[in-house]
C-alpha cells in the first residue's frame, strides 16, 4: 500500500468514526430531551394546576366521605389573653385548665362483622351489585383517599376508593364505591370474582391485569391526557400533538353521534365507517414512533 492509499484509508476510518460519534451525540441528545420532558411532567404533576379543577363552590363526592372527619377535628384552643390592670398584668386562666390533671383514655370499639351492614341498605347494595355483575361491560377506576385518625395507619398514608359502574347504555345503570386500604389489583379481582363479563373499561393501571378471562379496554381520555401533558411541557414535541389530534378526531365522531341521538346500531355503523380508519392510522403511527425510539 502506497502513501496515498494509506492516507485515503485513514480518511475513511476518520469519516466512519465521525459518523459513529454523530450518531451517539444524536442518541444522547434524544435521551436528554426525554429526561427533561419527564422532569417537567413530574414537576407539573406535583406543582401544576389540575386541568380537572372543579368549581370552588361545588361540593365533591369525597366531601361527603370526609365530612365526619372534618367535624371530629379538635376545636382549636383559645388564645391566651392578657387583662391589663393598673400597675401590673394578670394572665387569664385557660378554660378547662383545672381538668388537665384528669386521666384520658381512648377506647376503640369494633363492631362484629354481622353488625357492620345496615339491614335495609345492605340488601339494597346486594341487589345493586348483583345487577352490576350481570353486565357484559363494566367500567372501573380508583383514586386516593386520605382518612384521618384511621386505626393502624399514619396520617400520611393513603387509602383508595374504588368505583365500578355499568355502561351508560345499561338498562339499569349502577355505580358502586368500594373503600380499601390499598391499590393492589387483588381488590378489583375480589370485588369482581363472580363477574362473568367480557370487557372492563379502565386506565392503564397494571393491577387490573390480575382479572382472568377479561378483555381490558384502555381509556382514551387517559391516553389523550398523557399526550396533552407531554405537549404542554415541550411545544416542540410534534409527536405528542399528533397523538392527541388522533384522539380528538375520534371524540369528534362520538360527539356527532350524541347530537344525532343515534341508536347503538347506527353508532356502530358510524364507528365502522369513520372511526375504524382513524384507529388503524393511529395504531400504525404509534408503532412507527416506538420503532424509532
PDB file of C-alpha atoms in Angstrom:
ATOM      1  CA  UNK A   1       0.000   0.000   0.000  1.00  0.00           C
ATOM      2  CA  UNK A   2       1.479   3.330  -1.062  1.00  0.00           C
ATOM      3  CA  UNK A   3       1.288   6.535   0.941  1.00  0.00           C
ATOM      4  CA  UNK A   4      -1.755   7.850  -0.969  1.00  0.00           C
ATOM      5  CA  UNK A   5      -3.768   4.690  -0.364  1.00  0.00           C
ATOM      6  CA  UNK A   6      -2.784   4.735   3.295  1.00  0.00           C
ATOM      7  CA  UNK A   7      -3.989   8.320   3.670  1.00  0.00           C
ATOM      8  CA  UNK A   8      -7.262   7.515   1.911  1.00  0.00           C
ATOM      9  CA  UNK A   9      -7.795   4.580   4.275  1.00  0.00           C
ATOM     10  CA  UNK A  10      -7.116   6.827   7.262  1.00  0.00           C
ATOM     11  CA  UNK A  11      -9.596   9.398   5.931  1.00  0.00           C
ATOM     12  CA  UNK A  12     -12.299   6.743   5.525  1.00  0.00           C
ATOM     13  CA  UNK A  13     -11.630   5.488   9.049  1.00  0.00           C
ATOM     14  CA  UNK A  14     -11.950   9.027  10.392  1.00  0.00           C
ATOM     15  CA  UNK A  15     -15.207   9.539   8.467  1.00  0.00           C
ATOM     16  CA  UNK A  16     -16.569   6.314   9.930  1.00  0.00           C
ATOM     17  CA  UNK A  17     -15.524   7.395  13.408  1.00  0.00           C
ATOM     18  CA  UNK A  18     -17.112  10.834  12.946  1.00  0.00           C
ATOM     19  CA  UNK A  19     -20.366   9.255  11.775  1.00  0.00           C
ATOM     20  CA  UNK A  20     -20.398   6.943  14.777  1.00  0.00           C
ATOM     21  CA  UNK A  21     -19.801   9.872  17.119  1.00  0.00           C
ATOM     22  CA  UNK A  22     -22.510  11.918  15.404  1.00  0.00           C
ATOM     23  CA  UNK A  23     -24.974   9.049  15.844  1.00  0.00           C
ATOM     24  CA  UNK A  24     -24.032   8.752  19.516  1.00  0.00           C
ATOM     25  CA  UNK A  25     -24.471  12.506  20.011  1.00  0.00           C
ATOM     26  CA  UNK A  26     -27.897  12.398  18.343  1.00  0.00           C
ATOM     27  CA  UNK A  27     -28.914   9.459  20.529  1.00  0.00           C
ATOM     28  CA  UNK A  28     -27.694  11.171  23.706  1.00  0.00           C
ATOM     29  CA  UNK A  29     -29.451  14.380  22.686  1.00  0.00           C
ATOM     30  CA  UNK A  30     -32.706  12.480  22.247  1.00  0.00           C
ATOM     31  CA  UNK A  31     -32.252  10.821  25.645  1.00  0.00           C
ATOM     32  CA  UNK A  32     -31.510  14.179  27.247  1.00  0.00           C
ATOM     33  CA  UNK A  33     -34.664  15.690  25.742  1.00  0.00           C
ATOM     34  CA  UNK A  34     -36.667  12.722  27.047  1.00  0.00           C
ATOM     35  CA  UNK A  35     -35.295  13.131  30.582  1.00  0.00           C
ATOM     36  CA  UNK A  36     -36.004  16.876  30.530  1.00  0.00           C
ATOM     37  CA  UNK A  37     -39.563  16.165  29.386  1.00  0.00           C
ATOM     38  CA  UNK A  38     -40.049  13.597  32.159  1.00  0.00           C
ATOM     39  CA  UNK A  39     -38.721  16.070  34.728  1.00  0.00           C
ATOM     40  CA  UNK A  40     -41.145  18.747  33.541  1.00  0.00           C
ATOM     41  CA  UNK A  41     -44.012  16.263  33.648  1.00  0.00           C
ATOM     42  CA  UNK A  42     -43.179  15.289  37.235  1.00  0.00           C
ATOM     43  CA  UNK A  43     -42.938  18.948  38.224  1.00  0.00           C
ATOM     44  CA  UNK A  44     -46.299  19.612  36.592  1.00  0.00           C
ATOM     45  CA  UNK A  45     -47.878  16.658  38.396  1.00  0.00           C
ATOM     46  CA  UNK A  46     -46.501  17.843  41.731  1.00  0.00           C
ATOM     47  CA  UNK A  47     -46.866  21.605  41.481  1.00  0.00           C
ATOM     48  CA  UNK A  48     -49.065  22.291  38.448  1.00  0.00           C
ATOM     49  CA  UNK A  49     -52.734  23.228  38.454  1.00  0.00           C
ATOM     50  CA  UNK A  50     -55.031  20.357  37.576  1.00  0.00           C
ATOM     51  CA  UNK A  51     -56.977  20.667  34.325  1.00  0.00           C
ATOM     52  CA  UNK A  52     -59.868  18.887  36.007  1.00  0.00           C
ATOM     53  CA  UNK A  53     -60.436  21.577  38.603  1.00  0.00           C
ATOM     54  CA  UNK A  54     -63.991  21.774  39.887  1.00  0.00           C
ATOM     55  CA  UNK A  55     -65.924  24.878  40.786  1.00  0.00           C
ATOM     56  CA  UNK A  56     -64.786  26.079  44.206  1.00  0.00           C
ATOM     57  CA  UNK A  57     -68.399  26.208  45.396  1.00  0.00           C
ATOM     58  CA  UNK A  58     -69.155  22.695  44.221  1.00  0.00           C
ATOM     59  CA  UNK A  59     -69.186  20.031  46.900  1.00  0.00           C
ATOM     60  CA  UNK A  60     -67.339  16.964  45.713  1.00  0.00           C
ATOM     61  CA  UNK A  61     -68.304  13.378  46.340  1.00  0.00           C
ATOM     62  CA  UNK A  62     -65.431  12.927  48.748  1.00  0.00           C
ATOM     63  CA  UNK A  63     -66.576  15.898  50.826  1.00  0.00           C
ATOM     64  CA  UNK A  64     -69.413  13.649  51.960  1.00  0.00           C
ATOM     65  CA  UNK A  65     -66.970  10.908  52.914  1.00  0.00           C
ATOM     66  CA  UNK A  66     -64.723  13.328  54.767  1.00  0.00           C
ATOM     67  CA  UNK A  67     -67.487  15.261  56.487  1.00  0.00           C
ATOM     68  CA  UNK A  68     -67.358  13.156  59.632  1.00  0.00           C
ATOM     69  CA  UNK A  69     -63.580  13.509  59.766  1.00  0.00           C
ATOM     70  CA  UNK A  70     -63.832  17.273  59.355  1.00  0.00           C
ATOM     71  CA  UNK A  71     -66.361  17.545  62.158  1.00  0.00           C
ATOM     72  CA  UNK A  72     -64.317  15.398  64.514  1.00  0.00           C
ATOM     73  CA  UNK A  73     -61.276  17.659  64.356  1.00  0.00           C
ATOM     74  CA  UNK A  74     -60.406  19.057  67.803  1.00  0.00           C
ATOM     75  CA  UNK A  75     -61.510  22.600  68.434  1.00  0.00           C
ATOM     76  CA  UNK A  76     -58.570  24.957  68.410  1.00  0.00           C
ATOM     77  CA  UNK A  77     -57.524  26.151  71.835  1.00  0.00           C
ATOM     78  CA  UNK A  78     -58.474  29.683  72.683  1.00  0.00           C
ATOM     79  CA  UNK A  79     -55.520  32.082  72.632  1.00  0.00           C
ATOM     80  CA  UNK A  80     -54.247  33.326  75.940  1.00  0.00           C
ATOM     81  CA  UNK A  81     -55.489  36.780  76.746  1.00  0.00           C
ATOM     82  CA  UNK A  82     -53.879  39.346  78.954  1.00  0.00           C
ATOM     83  CA  UNK A  83     -56.048  41.653  81.013  1.00  0.00           C
ATOM     84  CA  UNK A  84     -54.390  44.963  81.720  1.00  0.00           C
ATOM     85  CA  UNK A  85     -54.960  46.468  85.152  1.00  0.00           C
ATOM     86  CA  UNK A  86     -53.190  49.378  86.800  1.00  0.00           C
ATOM     87  CA  UNK A  87     -49.654  48.620  87.986  1.00  0.00           C
ATOM     88  CA  UNK A  88     -49.470  45.012  86.702  1.00  0.00           C
ATOM     89  CA  UNK A  89     -50.722  42.470  84.166  1.00  0.00           C
ATOM     90  CA  UNK A  90     -52.753  39.405  85.002  1.00  0.00           C
ATOM     91  CA  UNK A  91     -52.694  36.173  82.971  1.00  0.00           C
ATOM     92  CA  UNK A  92     -56.194  34.981  82.184  1.00  0.00           C
ATOM     93  CA  UNK A  93     -56.798  31.394  83.284  1.00  0.00           C
ATOM     94  CA  UNK A  94     -57.292  28.961  80.402  1.00  0.00           C
ATOM     95  CA  UNK A  95     -60.724  27.470  80.191  1.00  0.00           C
ATOM     96  CA  UNK A  96     -60.602  23.905  81.372  1.00  0.00           C
ATOM     97  CA  UNK A  97     -57.119  24.175  82.866  1.00  0.00           C
ATOM     98  CA  UNK A  98     -58.366  22.541  86.063  1.00  0.00           C
ATOM     99  CA  UNK A  99     -59.182  19.397  84.069  1.00  0.00           C
ATOM    100  CA  UNK A 100     -55.640  18.891  82.751  1.00  0.00           C
ATOM    101  CA  UNK A 101     -54.732  16.533  85.553  1.00  0.00           C
ATOM    102  CA  UNK A 102     -57.586  14.144  84.799  1.00  0.00           C
ATOM    103  CA  UNK A 103     -56.601  10.882  83.044  1.00  0.00           C
ATOM    104  CA  UNK A 104     -57.554  10.464  79.370  1.00  0.00           C
ATOM    105  CA  UNK A 105     -58.468   7.098  77.897  1.00  0.00           C
ATOM    106  CA  UNK A 106     -59.240   6.299  74.253  1.00  0.00           C
ATOM    107  CA  UNK A 107     -61.477   3.312  73.581  1.00  0.00           C
ATOM    108  CA  UNK A 108     -61.938   1.771  70.120  1.00  0.00           C
ATOM    109  CA  UNK A 109     -64.988  -0.395  69.713  1.00  0.00           C
ATOM    110  CA  UNK A 110     -65.015  -2.619  66.650  1.00  0.00           C
ATOM    111  CA  UNK A 111     -68.416  -3.828  65.519  1.00  0.00           C
ATOM    112  CA  UNK A 112     -68.824  -7.526  64.775  1.00  0.00           C
ATOM    113  CA  UNK A 113     -68.880  -8.378  61.071  1.00  0.00           C
ATOM    114  CA  UNK A 114     -72.613  -9.092  61.155  1.00  0.00           C
ATOM    115  CA  UNK A 115     -73.378  -5.619  62.528  1.00  0.00           C
ATOM    116  CA  UNK A 116     -71.319  -3.617  60.025  1.00  0.00           C
ATOM    117  CA  UNK A 117     -74.014  -3.510  57.357  1.00  0.00           C
ATOM    118  CA  UNK A 118     -77.347  -1.780  57.704  1.00  0.00           C
ATOM    119  CA  UNK A 119     -80.145  -4.309  57.322  1.00  0.00           C
ATOM    120  CA  UNK A 120     -82.017  -2.011  54.945  1.00  0.00           C
ATOM    121  CA  UNK A 121     -79.064  -0.631  52.951  1.00  0.00           C
ATOM    122  CA  UNK A 122     -77.264  -3.959  52.965  1.00  0.00           C
ATOM    123  CA  UNK A 123     -79.961  -5.718  50.997  1.00  0.00           C
ATOM    124  CA  UNK A 124     -80.114  -2.835  48.532  1.00  0.00           C
ATOM    125  CA  UNK A 125     -76.345  -2.945  47.989  1.00  0.00           C
ATOM    126  CA  UNK A 126     -76.515  -6.683  47.456  1.00  0.00           C
ATOM    127  CA  UNK A 127     -79.134  -6.261  44.748  1.00  0.00           C
ATOM    128  CA  UNK A 128     -77.210  -3.391  43.136  1.00  0.00           C
ATOM    129  CA  UNK A 129     -74.020  -5.428  42.972  1.00  0.00           C
ATOM    130  CA  UNK A 130     -75.953  -8.376  41.576  1.00  0.00           C
ATOM    131  CA  UNK A 131     -77.337  -6.115  38.842  1.00  0.00           C
ATOM    132  CA  UNK A 132     -73.875  -4.686  38.174  1.00  0.00           C
ATOM    133  CA  UNK A 133     -72.279  -8.119  37.758  1.00  0.00           C
ATOM    134  CA  UNK A 134     -74.878  -9.186  35.198  1.00  0.00           C
ATOM    135  CA  UNK A 135     -73.500  -6.709  32.651  1.00  0.00           C
ATOM    136  CA  UNK A 136     -71.046  -7.811  29.978  1.00  0.00           C
ATOM    137  CA  UNK A 137     -69.232  -4.444  30.020  1.00  0.00           C
ATOM    138  CA  UNK A 138     -68.103  -2.612  33.163  1.00  0.00           C
ATOM    139  CA  UNK A 139     -66.021   0.452  33.963  1.00  0.00           C
ATOM    140  CA  UNK A 140     -63.541   0.608  36.851  1.00  0.00           C
ATOM    141  CA  UNK A 141     -61.277   3.227  38.376  1.00  0.00           C
ATOM    142  CA  UNK A 142     -59.586   4.006  41.670  1.00  0.00           C
ATOM    143  CA  UNK A 143     -58.439   7.181  43.393  1.00  0.00           C
ATOM    144  CA  UNK A 144     -56.539   8.085  46.531  1.00  0.00           C
ATOM    145  CA  UNK A 145     -58.422   8.959  49.682  1.00  0.00           C
ATOM    146  CA  UNK A 146     -56.925  10.215  52.914  1.00  0.00           C
ATOM    147  CA  UNK A 147     -58.741   9.078  56.052  1.00  0.00           C
ATOM    148  CA  UNK A 148     -57.759  10.851  59.251  1.00  0.00           C
ATOM    149  CA  UNK A 149     -57.367   9.032  62.560  1.00  0.00           C
ATOM    150  CA  UNK A 150     -57.659   5.606  60.951  1.00  0.00           C
ATOM    151  CA  UNK A 151     -56.535   2.922  63.437  1.00  0.00           C
ATOM    152  CA  UNK A 152     -53.285   1.255  62.450  1.00  0.00           C
ATOM    153  CA  UNK A 153     -52.355   3.828  59.776  1.00  0.00           C
ATOM    154  CA  UNK A 154     -50.287   7.006  59.877  1.00  0.00           C
ATOM    155  CA  UNK A 155     -51.803  10.361  58.950  1.00  0.00           C
ATOM    156  CA  UNK A 156     -49.672  10.496  55.787  1.00  0.00           C
ATOM    157  CA  UNK A 157     -50.694   7.082  54.445  1.00  0.00           C
ATOM    158  CA  UNK A 158     -53.141   6.753  51.568  1.00  0.00           C
ATOM    159  CA  UNK A 159     -56.260   4.689  51.189  1.00  0.00           C
ATOM    160  CA  UNK A 160     -58.205   4.132  47.990  1.00  0.00           C
ATOM    161  CA  UNK A 161     -61.773   4.445  46.822  1.00  0.00           C
ATOM    162  CA  UNK A 162     -62.516   2.015  44.009  1.00  0.00           C
ATOM    163  CA  UNK A 163     -65.502   2.652  41.766  1.00  0.00           C
ATOM    164  CA  UNK A 164     -67.307   0.200  39.499  1.00  0.00           C
ATOM    165  CA  UNK A 165     -70.110   1.132  37.167  1.00  0.00           C
ATOM    166  CA  UNK A 166     -72.184  -0.152  34.303  1.00  0.00           C
ATOM    167  CA  UNK A 167     -72.248   1.432  30.872  1.00  0.00           C
ATOM    168  CA  UNK A 168     -74.484   4.458  30.399  1.00  0.00           C
ATOM    169  CA  UNK A 169     -76.369   2.287  27.918  1.00  0.00           C
ATOM    170  CA  UNK A 170     -77.255  -0.293  30.571  1.00  0.00           C
ATOM    171  CA  UNK A 171     -80.941  -0.872  31.209  1.00  0.00           C
ATOM    172  CA  UNK A 172     -80.396  -0.315  34.938  1.00  0.00           C
ATOM    173  CA  UNK A 173     -77.279   1.848  35.466  1.00  0.00           C
ATOM    174  CA  UNK A 174     -75.389   1.056  38.668  1.00  0.00           C
ATOM    175  CA  UNK A 175     -72.426   2.798  40.323  1.00  0.00           C
ATOM    176  CA  UNK A 176     -70.787   1.216  43.382  1.00  0.00           C
ATOM    177  CA  UNK A 177     -67.937   2.514  45.542  1.00  0.00           C
ATOM    178  CA  UNK A 178     -65.624   0.190  47.430  1.00  0.00           C
ATOM    179  CA  UNK A 179     -63.271   1.608  50.082  1.00  0.00           C
ATOM    180  CA  UNK A 180     -59.984  -0.257  50.504  1.00  0.00           C
ATOM    181  CA  UNK A 181     -56.719   0.421  52.299  1.00  0.00           C
ATOM    182  CA  UNK A 182     -54.549  -0.133  49.226  1.00  0.00           C
ATOM    183  CA  UNK A 183     -54.296  -0.201  45.438  1.00  0.00           C
ATOM    184  CA  UNK A 184     -53.492  -3.849  44.853  1.00  0.00           C
ATOM    185  CA  UNK A 185     -55.203  -5.395  41.859  1.00  0.00           C
ATOM    186  CA  UNK A 186     -56.417  -8.096  44.238  1.00  0.00           C
ATOM    187  CA  UNK A 187     -59.118  -5.700  45.460  1.00  0.00           C
ATOM    188  CA  UNK A 188     -60.624  -5.467  41.975  1.00  0.00           C
ATOM    189  CA  UNK A 189     -60.189  -9.204  41.494  1.00  0.00           C
ATOM    190  CA  UNK A 190     -62.061  -9.921  44.733  1.00  0.00           C
ATOM    191  CA  UNK A 191     -64.843  -7.426  44.062  1.00  0.00           C
ATOM    192  CA  UNK A 192     -65.446  -8.847  40.573  1.00  0.00           C
ATOM    193  CA  UNK A 193     -64.777 -12.504  41.373  1.00  0.00           C
ATOM    194  CA  UNK A 194     -68.357 -13.520  40.485  1.00  0.00           C
ATOM    195  CA  UNK A 195     -68.458 -11.429  37.330  1.00  0.00           C
ATOM    196  CA  UNK A 196     -68.543 -13.378  34.067  1.00  0.00           C
ATOM    197  CA  UNK A 197     -68.420 -10.359  31.780  1.00  0.00           C
ATOM    198  CA  UNK A 198     -66.129  -9.803  28.822  1.00  0.00           C
ATOM    199  CA  UNK A 199     -64.943  -6.190  28.788  1.00  0.00           C
ATOM    200  CA  UNK A 200     -63.551  -3.978  31.553  1.00  0.00           C
ATOM    201  CA  UNK A 201     -63.032  -0.337  30.602  1.00  0.00           C
ATOM    202  CA  UNK A 202     -60.217   1.116  32.727  1.00  0.00           C
ATOM    203  CA  UNK A 203     -56.989   3.082  32.628  1.00  0.00           C
ATOM    204  CA  UNK A 204     -53.565   1.531  32.104  1.00  0.00           C
ATOM    205  CA  UNK A 205     -53.036   0.513  35.732  1.00  0.00           C
ATOM    206  CA  UNK A 206     -51.341  -2.898  35.717  1.00  0.00           C
ATOM    207  CA  UNK A 207     -53.354  -4.116  38.721  1.00  0.00           C
ATOM    208  CA  UNK A 208     -56.399  -4.796  36.533  1.00  0.00           C
ATOM    209  CA  UNK A 209     -54.419  -7.467  34.695  1.00  0.00           C
ATOM    210  CA  UNK A 210     -54.999  -9.744  37.679  1.00  0.00           C
ATOM    211  CA  UNK A 211     -58.535 -10.319  36.413  1.00  0.00           C
ATOM    212  CA  UNK A 212     -58.693 -13.518  34.386  1.00  0.00           C
ATOM    213  CA  UNK A 213     -60.557 -14.068  31.097  1.00  0.00           C
ATOM    214  CA  UNK A 214     -61.364 -10.366  30.762  1.00  0.00           C
ATOM    215  CA  UNK A 215     -60.531  -8.023  27.889  1.00  0.00           C
ATOM    216  CA  UNK A 216     -59.194  -4.722  29.238  1.00  0.00           C
ATOM    217  CA  UNK A 217     -60.333  -1.729  27.180  1.00  0.00           C
ATOM    218  CA  UNK A 218     -57.974   1.219  27.502  1.00  0.00           C
ATOM    219  CA  UNK A 219     -59.476   4.613  28.274  1.00  0.00           C
ATOM    220  CA  UNK A 220     -58.810   7.152  25.509  1.00  0.00           C
ATOM    221  CA  UNK A 221     -59.365  10.052  27.913  1.00  0.00           C
ATOM    222  CA  UNK A 222     -56.389   8.897  29.984  1.00  0.00           C
ATOM    223  CA  UNK A 223     -54.335   8.388  26.818  1.00  0.00           C
ATOM    224  CA  UNK A 224     -55.221  11.850  25.499  1.00  0.00           C
ATOM    225  CA  UNK A 225     -54.183  13.405  28.811  1.00  0.00           C
ATOM    226  CA  UNK A 226     -50.703  11.855  28.525  1.00  0.00           C
ATOM    227  CA  UNK A 227     -50.222  13.247  25.015  1.00  0.00           C
ATOM    228  CA  UNK A 228     -51.514  16.652  26.099  1.00  0.00           C
ATOM    229  CA  UNK A 229     -49.229  16.830  29.143  1.00  0.00           C
ATOM    230  CA  UNK A 230     -46.209  15.843  27.036  1.00  0.00           C
ATOM    231  CA  UNK A 231     -47.027  18.579  24.526  1.00  0.00           C
ATOM    232  CA  UNK A 232     -47.519  21.219  27.232  1.00  0.00           C
ATOM    233  CA  UNK A 233     -44.041  20.684  28.674  1.00  0.00           C
ATOM    234  CA  UNK A 234     -42.478  20.782  25.206  1.00  0.00           C
ATOM    235  CA  UNK A 235     -44.328  22.602  22.436  1.00  0.00           C
ATOM    236  CA  UNK A 236     -41.724  21.249  20.002  1.00  0.00           C
ATOM    237  CA  UNK A 237     -42.974  17.710  20.661  1.00  0.00           C
ATOM    238  CA  UNK A 238     -44.863  17.194  17.409  1.00  0.00           C
ATOM    239  CA  UNK A 239     -45.445  13.517  18.164  1.00  0.00           C
ATOM    240  CA  UNK A 240     -47.395  14.386  21.317  1.00  0.00           C
ATOM    241  CA  UNK A 241     -49.583  16.836  19.411  1.00  0.00           C
ATOM    242  CA  UNK A 242     -50.192  14.316  16.635  1.00  0.00           C
ATOM    243  CA  UNK A 243     -51.232  11.635  19.122  1.00  0.00           C
ATOM    244  CA  UNK A 244     -53.672  13.993  20.814  1.00  0.00           C
ATOM    245  CA  UNK A 245     -55.094  15.030  17.434  1.00  0.00           C
ATOM    246  CA  UNK A 246     -55.911  11.428  16.529  1.00  0.00           C
ATOM    247  CA  UNK A 247     -57.908  11.028  19.737  1.00  0.00           C
ATOM    248  CA  UNK A 248     -59.656  14.377  19.255  1.00  0.00           C
ATOM    249  CA  UNK A 249     -60.852  13.159  15.851  1.00  0.00           C
ATOM    250  CA  UNK A 250     -62.348  10.062  17.493  1.00  0.00           C
ATOM    251  CA  UNK A 251     -64.042  12.180  20.156  1.00  0.00           C
ATOM    252  CA  UNK A 252     -65.496  14.450  17.466  1.00  0.00           C
ATOM    253  CA  UNK A 253     -67.205  11.448  15.874  1.00  0.00           C
ATOM    254  CA  UNK A 254     -68.700  10.423  19.224  1.00  0.00           C
ATOM    255  CA  UNK A 255     -69.915  13.974  19.840  1.00  0.00           C
ATOM    256  CA  UNK A 256     -71.620  13.981  16.462  1.00  0.00           C
ATOM    257  CA  UNK A 257     -73.276  10.651  17.252  1.00  0.00           C
ATOM    258  CA  UNK A 258     -74.549  12.068  20.551  1.00  0.00           C
ATOM    259  CA  UNK A 259     -76.015  15.151  18.890  1.00  0.00           C
ATOM    260  CA  UNK A 260     -77.739  12.995  16.280  1.00  0.00           C
ATOM    261  CA  UNK A 261     -79.014  10.726  19.088  1.00  0.00           C
ATOM    262  CA  UNK A 262     -78.008   7.657  17.110  1.00  0.00           C
ATOM    263  CA  UNK A 263     -79.135   4.219  18.193  1.00  0.00           C
ATOM    264  CA  UNK A 264     -76.494   1.678  19.205  1.00  0.00           C
ATOM    265  CA  UNK A 265     -76.641   0.043  15.770  1.00  0.00           C
ATOM    266  CA  UNK A 266     -76.338   3.365  13.942  1.00  0.00           C
ATOM    267  CA  UNK A 267     -73.456   4.422  16.192  1.00  0.00           C
ATOM    268  CA  UNK A 268     -71.694   1.135  15.425  1.00  0.00           C
ATOM    269  CA  UNK A 269     -72.110   1.746  11.701  1.00  0.00           C
ATOM    270  CA  UNK A 270     -70.662   5.248  12.077  1.00  0.00           C
ATOM    271  CA  UNK A 271     -67.691   3.910  14.030  1.00  0.00           C
ATOM    272  CA  UNK A 272     -67.015   1.218  11.453  1.00  0.00           C
ATOM    273  CA  UNK A 273     -67.217   3.744   8.639  1.00  0.00           C
ATOM    274  CA  UNK A 274     -65.167   6.589  10.159  1.00  0.00           C
ATOM    275  CA  UNK A 275     -63.582   5.673  13.496  1.00  0.00           C
ATOM    276  CA  UNK A 276     -62.021   2.410  12.318  1.00  0.00           C
ATOM    277  CA  UNK A 277     -59.928   4.173   9.692  1.00  0.00           C
ATOM    278  CA  UNK A 278     -58.632   6.705  12.231  1.00  0.00           C
ATOM    279  CA  UNK A 279     -57.836   3.968  14.748  1.00  0.00           C
ATOM    280  CA  UNK A 280     -55.896   1.995  12.133  1.00  0.00           C
ATOM    281  CA  UNK A 281     -53.867   5.080  11.205  1.00  0.00           C
ATOM    282  CA  UNK A 282     -53.331   5.875  14.887  1.00  0.00           C
ATOM    283  CA  UNK A 283     -52.061   2.358  15.534  1.00  0.00           C
ATOM    284  CA  UNK A 284     -49.649   2.362  12.586  1.00  0.00           C
ATOM    285  CA  UNK A 285     -48.376   5.802  13.581  1.00  0.00           C
ATOM    286  CA  UNK A 286     -47.821   4.626  17.167  1.00  0.00           C
ATOM    287  CA  UNK A 287     -45.888   1.560  16.023  1.00  0.00           C
ATOM    288  CA  UNK A 288     -43.677   3.815  13.932  1.00  0.00           C
ATOM    289  CA  UNK A 289     -42.961   6.028  16.939  1.00  0.00           C
ATOM    290  CA  UNK A 290     -41.989   3.019  19.060  1.00  0.00           C
ATOM    291  CA  UNK A 291     -39.667   1.657  16.377  1.00  0.00           C
ATOM    292  CA  UNK A 292     -37.795   4.956  16.178  1.00  0.00           C
ATOM    293  CA  UNK A 293     -37.354   5.428  19.931  1.00  0.00           C
TER     294      UNK A 293
END
